[in-house]
Short mmCIF file of C-alpha atoms and ligand atoms in Angstrom, two decimals:
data_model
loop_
_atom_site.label_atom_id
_atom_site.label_comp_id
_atom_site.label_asym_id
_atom_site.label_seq_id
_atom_site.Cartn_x
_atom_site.Cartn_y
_atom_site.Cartn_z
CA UNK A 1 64.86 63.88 187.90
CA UNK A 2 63.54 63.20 191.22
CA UNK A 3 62.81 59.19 192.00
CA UNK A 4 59.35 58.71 193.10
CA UNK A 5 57.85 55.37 194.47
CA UNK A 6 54.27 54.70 194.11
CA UNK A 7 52.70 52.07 196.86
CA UNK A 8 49.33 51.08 196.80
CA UNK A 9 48.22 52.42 193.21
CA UNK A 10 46.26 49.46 192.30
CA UNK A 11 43.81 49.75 195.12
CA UNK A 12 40.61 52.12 194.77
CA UNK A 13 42.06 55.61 195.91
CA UNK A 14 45.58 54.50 193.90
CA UNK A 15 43.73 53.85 190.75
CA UNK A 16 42.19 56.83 190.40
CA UNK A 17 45.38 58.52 191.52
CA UNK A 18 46.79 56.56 188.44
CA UNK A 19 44.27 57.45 185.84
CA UNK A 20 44.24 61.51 187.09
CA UNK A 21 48.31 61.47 186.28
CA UNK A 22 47.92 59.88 183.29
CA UNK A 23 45.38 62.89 182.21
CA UNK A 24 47.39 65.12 183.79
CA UNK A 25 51.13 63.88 181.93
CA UNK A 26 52.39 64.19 185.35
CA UNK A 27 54.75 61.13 184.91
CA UNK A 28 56.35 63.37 182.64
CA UNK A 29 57.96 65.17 185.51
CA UNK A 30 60.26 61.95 187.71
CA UNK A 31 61.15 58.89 187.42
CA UNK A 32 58.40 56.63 188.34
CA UNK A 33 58.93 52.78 190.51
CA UNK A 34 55.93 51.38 191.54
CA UNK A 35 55.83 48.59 194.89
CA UNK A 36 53.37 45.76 195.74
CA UNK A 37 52.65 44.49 198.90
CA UNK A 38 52.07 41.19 196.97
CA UNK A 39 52.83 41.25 193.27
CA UNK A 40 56.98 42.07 193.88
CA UNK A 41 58.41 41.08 190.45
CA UNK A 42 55.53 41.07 187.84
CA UNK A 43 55.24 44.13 185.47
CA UNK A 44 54.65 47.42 186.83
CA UNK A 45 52.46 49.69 184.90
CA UNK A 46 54.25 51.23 181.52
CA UNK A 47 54.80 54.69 182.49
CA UNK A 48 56.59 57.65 180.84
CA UNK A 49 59.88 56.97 182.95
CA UNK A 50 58.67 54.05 185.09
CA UNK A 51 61.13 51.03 185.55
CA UNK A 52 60.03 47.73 184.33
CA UNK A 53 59.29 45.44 187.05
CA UNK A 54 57.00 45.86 190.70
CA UNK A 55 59.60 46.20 193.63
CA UNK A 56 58.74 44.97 196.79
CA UNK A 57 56.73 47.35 199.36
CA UNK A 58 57.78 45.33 202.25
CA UNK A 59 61.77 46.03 201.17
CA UNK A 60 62.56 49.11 202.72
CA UNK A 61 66.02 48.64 201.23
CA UNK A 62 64.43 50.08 197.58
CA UNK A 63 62.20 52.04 199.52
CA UNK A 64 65.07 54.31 201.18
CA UNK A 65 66.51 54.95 197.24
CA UNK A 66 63.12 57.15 196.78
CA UNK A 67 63.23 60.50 196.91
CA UNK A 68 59.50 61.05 197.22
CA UNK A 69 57.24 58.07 198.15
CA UNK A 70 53.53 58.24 197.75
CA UNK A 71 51.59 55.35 199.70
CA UNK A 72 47.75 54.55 198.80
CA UNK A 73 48.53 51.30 200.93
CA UNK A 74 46.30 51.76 204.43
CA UNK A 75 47.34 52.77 207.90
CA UNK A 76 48.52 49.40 208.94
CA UNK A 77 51.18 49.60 205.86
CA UNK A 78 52.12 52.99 207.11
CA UNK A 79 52.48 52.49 210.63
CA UNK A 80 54.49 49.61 210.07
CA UNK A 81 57.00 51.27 207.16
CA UNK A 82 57.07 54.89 207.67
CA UNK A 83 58.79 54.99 210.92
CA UNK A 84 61.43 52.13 209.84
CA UNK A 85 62.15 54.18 206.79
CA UNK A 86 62.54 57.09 209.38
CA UNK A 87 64.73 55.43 212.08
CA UNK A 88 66.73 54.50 208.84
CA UNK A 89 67.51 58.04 208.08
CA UNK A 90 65.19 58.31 205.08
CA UNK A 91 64.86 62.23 204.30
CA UNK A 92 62.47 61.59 201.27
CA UNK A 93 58.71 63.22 201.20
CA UNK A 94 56.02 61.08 202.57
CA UNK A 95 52.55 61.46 200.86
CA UNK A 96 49.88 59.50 202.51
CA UNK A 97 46.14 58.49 201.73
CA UNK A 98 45.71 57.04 205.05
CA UNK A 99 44.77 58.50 208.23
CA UNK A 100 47.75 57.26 210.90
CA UNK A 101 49.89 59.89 210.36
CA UNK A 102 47.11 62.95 210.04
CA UNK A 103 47.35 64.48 213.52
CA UNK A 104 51.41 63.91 213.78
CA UNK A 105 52.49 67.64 214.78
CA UNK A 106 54.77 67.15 211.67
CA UNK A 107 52.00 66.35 209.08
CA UNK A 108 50.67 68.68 206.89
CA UNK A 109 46.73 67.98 205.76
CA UNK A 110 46.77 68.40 202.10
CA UNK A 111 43.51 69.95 200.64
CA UNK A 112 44.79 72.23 197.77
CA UNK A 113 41.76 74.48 197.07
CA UNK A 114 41.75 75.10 200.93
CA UNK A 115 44.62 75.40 202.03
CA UNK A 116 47.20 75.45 199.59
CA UNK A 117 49.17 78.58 200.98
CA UNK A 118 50.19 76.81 203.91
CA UNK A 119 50.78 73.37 201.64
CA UNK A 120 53.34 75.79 199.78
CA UNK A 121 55.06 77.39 202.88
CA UNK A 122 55.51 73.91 204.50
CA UNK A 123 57.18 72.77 201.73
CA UNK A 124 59.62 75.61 201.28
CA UNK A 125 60.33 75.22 205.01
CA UNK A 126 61.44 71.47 204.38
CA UNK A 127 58.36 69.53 205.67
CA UNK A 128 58.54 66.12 204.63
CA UNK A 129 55.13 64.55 205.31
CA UNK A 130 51.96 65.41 203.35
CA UNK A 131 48.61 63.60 204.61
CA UNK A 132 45.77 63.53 202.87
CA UNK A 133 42.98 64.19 204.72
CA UNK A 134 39.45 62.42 205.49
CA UNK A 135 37.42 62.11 202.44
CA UNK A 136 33.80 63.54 203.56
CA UNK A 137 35.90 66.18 205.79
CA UNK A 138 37.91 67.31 202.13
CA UNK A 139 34.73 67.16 200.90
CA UNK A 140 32.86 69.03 202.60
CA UNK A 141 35.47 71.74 203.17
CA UNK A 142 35.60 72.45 199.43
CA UNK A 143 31.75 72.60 199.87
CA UNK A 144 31.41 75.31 202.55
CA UNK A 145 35.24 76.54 201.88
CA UNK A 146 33.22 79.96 200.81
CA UNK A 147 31.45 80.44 204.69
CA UNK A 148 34.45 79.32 206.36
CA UNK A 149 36.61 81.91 204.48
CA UNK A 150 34.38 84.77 205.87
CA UNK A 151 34.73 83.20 209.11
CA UNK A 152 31.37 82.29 209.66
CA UNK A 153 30.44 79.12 210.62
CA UNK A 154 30.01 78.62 214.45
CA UNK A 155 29.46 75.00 214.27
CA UNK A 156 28.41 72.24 211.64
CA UNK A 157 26.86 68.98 211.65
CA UNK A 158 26.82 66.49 209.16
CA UNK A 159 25.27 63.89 208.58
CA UNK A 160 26.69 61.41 205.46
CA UNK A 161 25.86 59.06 203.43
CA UNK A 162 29.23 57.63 201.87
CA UNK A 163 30.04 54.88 199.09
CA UNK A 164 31.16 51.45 199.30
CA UNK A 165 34.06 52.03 197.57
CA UNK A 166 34.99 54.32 200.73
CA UNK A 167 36.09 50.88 202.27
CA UNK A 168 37.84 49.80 199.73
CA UNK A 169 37.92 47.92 196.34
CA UNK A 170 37.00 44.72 198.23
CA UNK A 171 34.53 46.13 199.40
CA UNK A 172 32.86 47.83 196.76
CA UNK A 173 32.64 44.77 195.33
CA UNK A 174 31.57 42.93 197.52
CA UNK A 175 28.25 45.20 197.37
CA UNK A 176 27.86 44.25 193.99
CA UNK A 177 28.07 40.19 195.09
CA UNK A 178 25.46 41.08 197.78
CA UNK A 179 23.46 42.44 194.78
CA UNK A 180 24.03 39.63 192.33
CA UNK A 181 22.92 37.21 195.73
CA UNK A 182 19.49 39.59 196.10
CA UNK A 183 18.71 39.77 192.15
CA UNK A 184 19.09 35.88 191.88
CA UNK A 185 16.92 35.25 195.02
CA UNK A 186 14.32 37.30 193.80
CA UNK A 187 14.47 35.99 189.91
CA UNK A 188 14.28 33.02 190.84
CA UNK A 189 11.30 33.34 193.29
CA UNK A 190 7.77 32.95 192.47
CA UNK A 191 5.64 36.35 191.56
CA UNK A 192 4.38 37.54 195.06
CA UNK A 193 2.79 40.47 196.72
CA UNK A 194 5.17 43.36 197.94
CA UNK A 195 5.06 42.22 201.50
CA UNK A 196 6.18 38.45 200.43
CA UNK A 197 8.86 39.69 198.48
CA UNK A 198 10.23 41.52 201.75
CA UNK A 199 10.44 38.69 203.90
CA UNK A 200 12.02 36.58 201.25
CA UNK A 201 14.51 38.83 200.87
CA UNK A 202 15.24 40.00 204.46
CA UNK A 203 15.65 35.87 204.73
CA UNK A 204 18.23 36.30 201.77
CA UNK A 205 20.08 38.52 203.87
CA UNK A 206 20.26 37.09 207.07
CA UNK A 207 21.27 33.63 205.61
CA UNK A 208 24.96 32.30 206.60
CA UNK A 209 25.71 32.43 203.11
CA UNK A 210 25.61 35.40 202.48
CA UNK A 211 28.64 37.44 200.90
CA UNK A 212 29.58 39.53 203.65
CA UNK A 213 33.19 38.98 204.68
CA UNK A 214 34.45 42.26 204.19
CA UNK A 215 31.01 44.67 205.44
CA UNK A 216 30.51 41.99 208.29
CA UNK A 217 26.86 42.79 207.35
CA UNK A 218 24.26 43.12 204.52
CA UNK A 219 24.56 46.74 202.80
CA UNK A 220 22.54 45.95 199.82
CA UNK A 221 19.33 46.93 200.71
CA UNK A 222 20.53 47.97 203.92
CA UNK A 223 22.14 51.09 205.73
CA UNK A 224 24.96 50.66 208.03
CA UNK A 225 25.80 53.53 211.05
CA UNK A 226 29.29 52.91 211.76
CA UNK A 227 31.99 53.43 210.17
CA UNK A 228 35.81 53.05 211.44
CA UNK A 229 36.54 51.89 214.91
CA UNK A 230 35.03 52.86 218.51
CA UNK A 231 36.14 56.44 219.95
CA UNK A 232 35.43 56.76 224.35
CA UNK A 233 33.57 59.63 222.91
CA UNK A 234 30.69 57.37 221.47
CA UNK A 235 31.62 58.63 218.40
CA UNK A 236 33.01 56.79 215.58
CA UNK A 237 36.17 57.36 214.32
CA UNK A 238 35.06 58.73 211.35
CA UNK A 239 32.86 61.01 212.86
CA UNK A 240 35.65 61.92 215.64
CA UNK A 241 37.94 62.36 212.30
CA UNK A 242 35.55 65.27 211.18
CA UNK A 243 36.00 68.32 213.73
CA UNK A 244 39.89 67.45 214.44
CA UNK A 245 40.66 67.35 210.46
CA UNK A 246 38.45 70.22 209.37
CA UNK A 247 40.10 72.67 212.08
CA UNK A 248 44.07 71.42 210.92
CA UNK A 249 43.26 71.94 207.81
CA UNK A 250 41.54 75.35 208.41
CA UNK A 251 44.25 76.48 211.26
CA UNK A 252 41.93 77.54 213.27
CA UNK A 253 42.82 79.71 216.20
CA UNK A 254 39.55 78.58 218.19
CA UNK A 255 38.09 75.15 217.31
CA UNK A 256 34.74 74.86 215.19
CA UNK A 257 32.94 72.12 216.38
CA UNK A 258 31.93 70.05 213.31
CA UNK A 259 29.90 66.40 214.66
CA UNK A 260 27.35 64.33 213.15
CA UNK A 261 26.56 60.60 212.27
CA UNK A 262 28.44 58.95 209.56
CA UNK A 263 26.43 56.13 207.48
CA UNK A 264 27.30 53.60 204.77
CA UNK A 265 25.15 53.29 201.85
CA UNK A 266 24.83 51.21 199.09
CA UNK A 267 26.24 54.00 196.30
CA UNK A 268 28.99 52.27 194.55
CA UNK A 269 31.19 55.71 194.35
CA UNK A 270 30.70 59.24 196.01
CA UNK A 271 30.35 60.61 199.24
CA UNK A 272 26.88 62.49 200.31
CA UNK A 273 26.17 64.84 203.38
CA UNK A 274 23.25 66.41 204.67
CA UNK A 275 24.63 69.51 206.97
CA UNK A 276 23.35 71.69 209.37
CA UNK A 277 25.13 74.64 209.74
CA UNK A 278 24.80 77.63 212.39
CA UNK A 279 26.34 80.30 211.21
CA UNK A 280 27.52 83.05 214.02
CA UNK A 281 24.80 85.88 212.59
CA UNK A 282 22.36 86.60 210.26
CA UNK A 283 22.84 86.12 206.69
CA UNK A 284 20.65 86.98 204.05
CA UNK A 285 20.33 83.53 202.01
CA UNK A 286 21.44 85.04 198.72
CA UNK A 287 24.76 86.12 200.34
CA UNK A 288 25.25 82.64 201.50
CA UNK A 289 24.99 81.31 198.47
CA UNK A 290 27.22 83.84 196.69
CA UNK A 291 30.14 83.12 199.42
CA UNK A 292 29.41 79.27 198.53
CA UNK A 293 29.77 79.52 194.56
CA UNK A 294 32.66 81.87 194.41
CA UNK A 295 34.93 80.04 196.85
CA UNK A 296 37.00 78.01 194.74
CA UNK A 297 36.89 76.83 191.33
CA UNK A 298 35.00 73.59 191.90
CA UNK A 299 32.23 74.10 194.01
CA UNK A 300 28.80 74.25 192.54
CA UNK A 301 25.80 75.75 193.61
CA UNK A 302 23.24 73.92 192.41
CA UNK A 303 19.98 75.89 192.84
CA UNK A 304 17.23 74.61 195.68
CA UNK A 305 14.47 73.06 192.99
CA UNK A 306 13.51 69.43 192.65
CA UNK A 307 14.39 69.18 189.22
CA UNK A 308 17.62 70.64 189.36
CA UNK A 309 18.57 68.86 192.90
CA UNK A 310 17.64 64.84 191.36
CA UNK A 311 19.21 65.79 188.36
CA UNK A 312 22.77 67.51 189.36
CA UNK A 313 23.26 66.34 193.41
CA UNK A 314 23.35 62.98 193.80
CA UNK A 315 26.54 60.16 193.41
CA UNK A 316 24.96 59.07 190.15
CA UNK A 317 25.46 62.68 188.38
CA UNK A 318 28.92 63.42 189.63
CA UNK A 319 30.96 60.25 189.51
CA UNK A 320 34.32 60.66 188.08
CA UNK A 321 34.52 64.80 188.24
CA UNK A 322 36.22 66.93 190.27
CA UNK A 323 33.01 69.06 190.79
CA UNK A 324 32.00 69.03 194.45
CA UNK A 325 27.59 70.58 194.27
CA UNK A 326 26.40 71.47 196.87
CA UNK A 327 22.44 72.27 196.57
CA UNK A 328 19.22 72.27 199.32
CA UNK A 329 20.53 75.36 200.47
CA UNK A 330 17.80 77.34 202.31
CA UNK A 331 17.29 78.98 205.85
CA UNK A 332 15.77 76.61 208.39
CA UNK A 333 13.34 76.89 210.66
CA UNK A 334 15.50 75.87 213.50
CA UNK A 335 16.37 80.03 213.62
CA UNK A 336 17.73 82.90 211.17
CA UNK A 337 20.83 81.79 212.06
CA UNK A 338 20.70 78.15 210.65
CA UNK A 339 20.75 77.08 207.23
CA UNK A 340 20.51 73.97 205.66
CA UNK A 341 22.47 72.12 202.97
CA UNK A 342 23.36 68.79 200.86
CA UNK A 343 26.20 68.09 199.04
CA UNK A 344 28.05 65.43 197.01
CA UNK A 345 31.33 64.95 195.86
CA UNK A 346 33.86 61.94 194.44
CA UNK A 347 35.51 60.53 197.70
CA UNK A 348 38.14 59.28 195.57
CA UNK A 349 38.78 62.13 193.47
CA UNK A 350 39.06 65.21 195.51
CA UNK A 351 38.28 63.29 198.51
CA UNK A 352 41.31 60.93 198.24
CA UNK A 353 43.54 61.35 194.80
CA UNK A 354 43.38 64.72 193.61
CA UNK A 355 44.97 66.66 196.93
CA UNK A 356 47.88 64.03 197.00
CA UNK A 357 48.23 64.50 193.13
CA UNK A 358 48.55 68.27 193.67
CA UNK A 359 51.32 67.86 196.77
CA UNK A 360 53.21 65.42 194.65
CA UNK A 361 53.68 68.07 191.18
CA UNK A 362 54.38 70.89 193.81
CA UNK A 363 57.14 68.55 195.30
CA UNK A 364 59.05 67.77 192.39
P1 NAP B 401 42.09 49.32 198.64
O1 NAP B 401 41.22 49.52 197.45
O2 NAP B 401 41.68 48.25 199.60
O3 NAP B 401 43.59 49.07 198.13
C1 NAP B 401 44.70 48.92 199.02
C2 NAP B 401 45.60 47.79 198.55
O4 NAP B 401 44.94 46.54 198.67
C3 NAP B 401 45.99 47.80 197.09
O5 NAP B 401 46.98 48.73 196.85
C4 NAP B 401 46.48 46.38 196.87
O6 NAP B 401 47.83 46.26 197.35
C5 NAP B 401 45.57 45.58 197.79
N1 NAP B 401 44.47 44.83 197.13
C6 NAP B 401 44.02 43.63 197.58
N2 NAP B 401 43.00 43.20 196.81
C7 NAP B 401 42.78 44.14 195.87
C8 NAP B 401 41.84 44.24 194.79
N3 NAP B 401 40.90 43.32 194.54
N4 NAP B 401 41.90 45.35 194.00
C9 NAP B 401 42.82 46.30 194.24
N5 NAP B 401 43.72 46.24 195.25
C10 NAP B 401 43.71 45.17 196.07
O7 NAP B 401 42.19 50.64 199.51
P2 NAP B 401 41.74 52.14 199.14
O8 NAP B 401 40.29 52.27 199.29
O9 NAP B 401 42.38 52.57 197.88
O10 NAP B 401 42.38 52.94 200.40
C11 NAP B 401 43.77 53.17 200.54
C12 NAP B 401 43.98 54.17 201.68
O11 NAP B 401 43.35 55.39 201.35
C13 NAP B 401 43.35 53.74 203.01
O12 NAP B 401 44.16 54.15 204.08
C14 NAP B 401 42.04 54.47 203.04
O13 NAP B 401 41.58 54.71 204.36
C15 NAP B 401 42.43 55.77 202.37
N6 NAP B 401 41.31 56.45 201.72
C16 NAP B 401 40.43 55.75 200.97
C17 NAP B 401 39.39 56.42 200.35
C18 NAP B 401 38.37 55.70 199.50
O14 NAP B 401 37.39 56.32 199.12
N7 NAP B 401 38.54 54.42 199.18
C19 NAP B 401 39.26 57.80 200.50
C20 NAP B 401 40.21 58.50 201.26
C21 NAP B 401 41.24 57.81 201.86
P3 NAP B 401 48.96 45.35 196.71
O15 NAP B 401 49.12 45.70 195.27
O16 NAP B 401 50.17 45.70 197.51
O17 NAP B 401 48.46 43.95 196.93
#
């Protein structure tokens, strides 16, 4: 049996990883050792073949034993480990949640409904490292995976609205402390008119004491239009991430452009995104959405009503599946060529988990 080595699994996108194998009886298939950054000799998770005690992550000693090593840790963990293990003479299979090693000529973007033909070939030609890609970018690729297919799609923009647990468990709960700070402010306020109310809690928010350590900023009650680090394009990473990801993961021969603005919201879990997309002819609208719902086994066209839209498309409804809807879909009157469209999906699920869940049971 294979030796795999699990970093990272107690953080959001590692957690759910953890859960999905459990469902899955994937630890079944290798030996399982799990590492800590911080918890290096306290009990590792019970397992079906897992050792007994967390190993140290920083230790690249038990590290090099692994056959397979699968890190939800971060970037900074990665870029610090990976090429030690490397320059070591490690020959194990790297699978990655985080982004530093996505556009390394040697990386392979995991998305399995997409593109797992090429996942399959790279493996039986020996690659080694298997990078999951950006969440929204996954997710919206399973979304339109139907119009890209036929080659259609001239350019996208999208627009997002994604989850504080996209940042982390940290910071997803450090939402809910920004909540907790609001509800008590206004509870404990006397009854006043609407307009009162605002003030008092706009003061709430700009106080010092606010909890805010990890967003730098309010979010409850707030929207925030940055995400990731500054890009010379004006862009933010995130938003650079989007057009470079979606065309590796495609294999493009000519590069769609894919741009928008990426937002934080307050949802607790699941990524939204509002996309434009200009499609390089005419279409008849029913024939888009017939190349949207047959695409792959979990998209879902969700028909372009109210009822059905509040009801089926929004973080609320899908939290914890593997569906990805994707609903508002309708010609716009930008031109016949443009068509609108909103869609939802779990950012930690098929957005972060599932694709390196699906590399790692093709590996071993
Ligand atoms: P995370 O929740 O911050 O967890 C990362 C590590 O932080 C954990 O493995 C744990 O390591 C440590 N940690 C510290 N305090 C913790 C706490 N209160 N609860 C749990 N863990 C805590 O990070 P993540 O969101 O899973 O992201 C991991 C990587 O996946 C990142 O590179 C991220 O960019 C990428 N990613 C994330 C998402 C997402 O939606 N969150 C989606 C796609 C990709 P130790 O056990 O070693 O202390």
């Amino acid at each position: 049996m294979k030796k795999v080595g699990f970093i990272g699994w107690r953080g959001m996108v590692g957690s759910v990883l953890m859960e999905r194998m459990k469902e899955e009886n994937d630890f079944a298939h290798f030996e399982s050792y799990f590492f800590s950054t911080s918890q290096a000799g306290e009990d590792a998770p019970k397992m079906a073949n897992s050792c007994g005690k967390l190993l140290s992550a920083n230790d690249p000693k038990e590290l090099l034993k692994m056959d397979v090593l699968l890190s939800c840790q971060g970037g900074d963990y990665t870029n610090e480990i990976f090429p030690k293990l490397r320059n070591d003479g490690w020959k194990g299979i790297w699978i990655d949640a985080a982004s530093a090693l996505r556009m390394k000529d040697d990386a392979i973007l995991v998305l399995d409904p997409v593109n797992r033909d090429l996942i399959q070939k790279n493996i039986a030609a020996g690659g080694k490292n298997f990078i999951g890609a950006n969440c929204t970018v996954s997710l919206m690729l399973i979304a339109l995976h139907g119009l890209f297919k036929e080659n259609l799609v001239e350019w996208v923009s999208s627009m997002t609205y994604q989850a504080a647990s996209g940042a982390g468990a940290k910071n997803m709960i450090e939402l809910l402390d920004q909540m907790k700070t609001v509800g008590n402010s206004f509870a404990n306020g006397p009854a006043k008119e609407a307009l009162e109310l605002e003030k008092q809690m706009n003061a709430v928010m700009a106080s010092n004491e606010f909890p805010k350590a990890n967003f730098g900023h309010p979010l409850a009650l707030n929207v925030l239009p940055w995400i990731d680090s500054e890009m010379p394009s004006g862009q933010s990473k995130e938003e650079w991430k989007a057009q470079v990801e979606a065309n590796k993961i495609l294999q493009t021969a000519t590069t769609v452009p894919v741009d928008g603005t990426c937002v934080r919201v307050g949802a607790l879990r699941c990524h939204s995104q509002g996309l434009t997309i200009k499609l390089k002819k005419s279409v008849a609208p029913k024939t888009v959405e017939e190349l949207i719902s047959r695409a792959n086994p979990w998209v879902d066209l969700v028909p372009n009503n109210k009822p059905e839209t509040l009801k089926h498309l929004t973080p609320a409804a899908i939290t914890g599946t593997l569906r990805v809807p994707i609903g508002r879909v309708r010609p716009m009157t930008l031109g016949d060529t443009f068509f609108n469209a909103f869609t939802c999906g779990d950012q930690l699920l098929w957005g972060a988990a599932e694709p390196l869940r699906c590399v790692l049971r093709m590996v071993v």
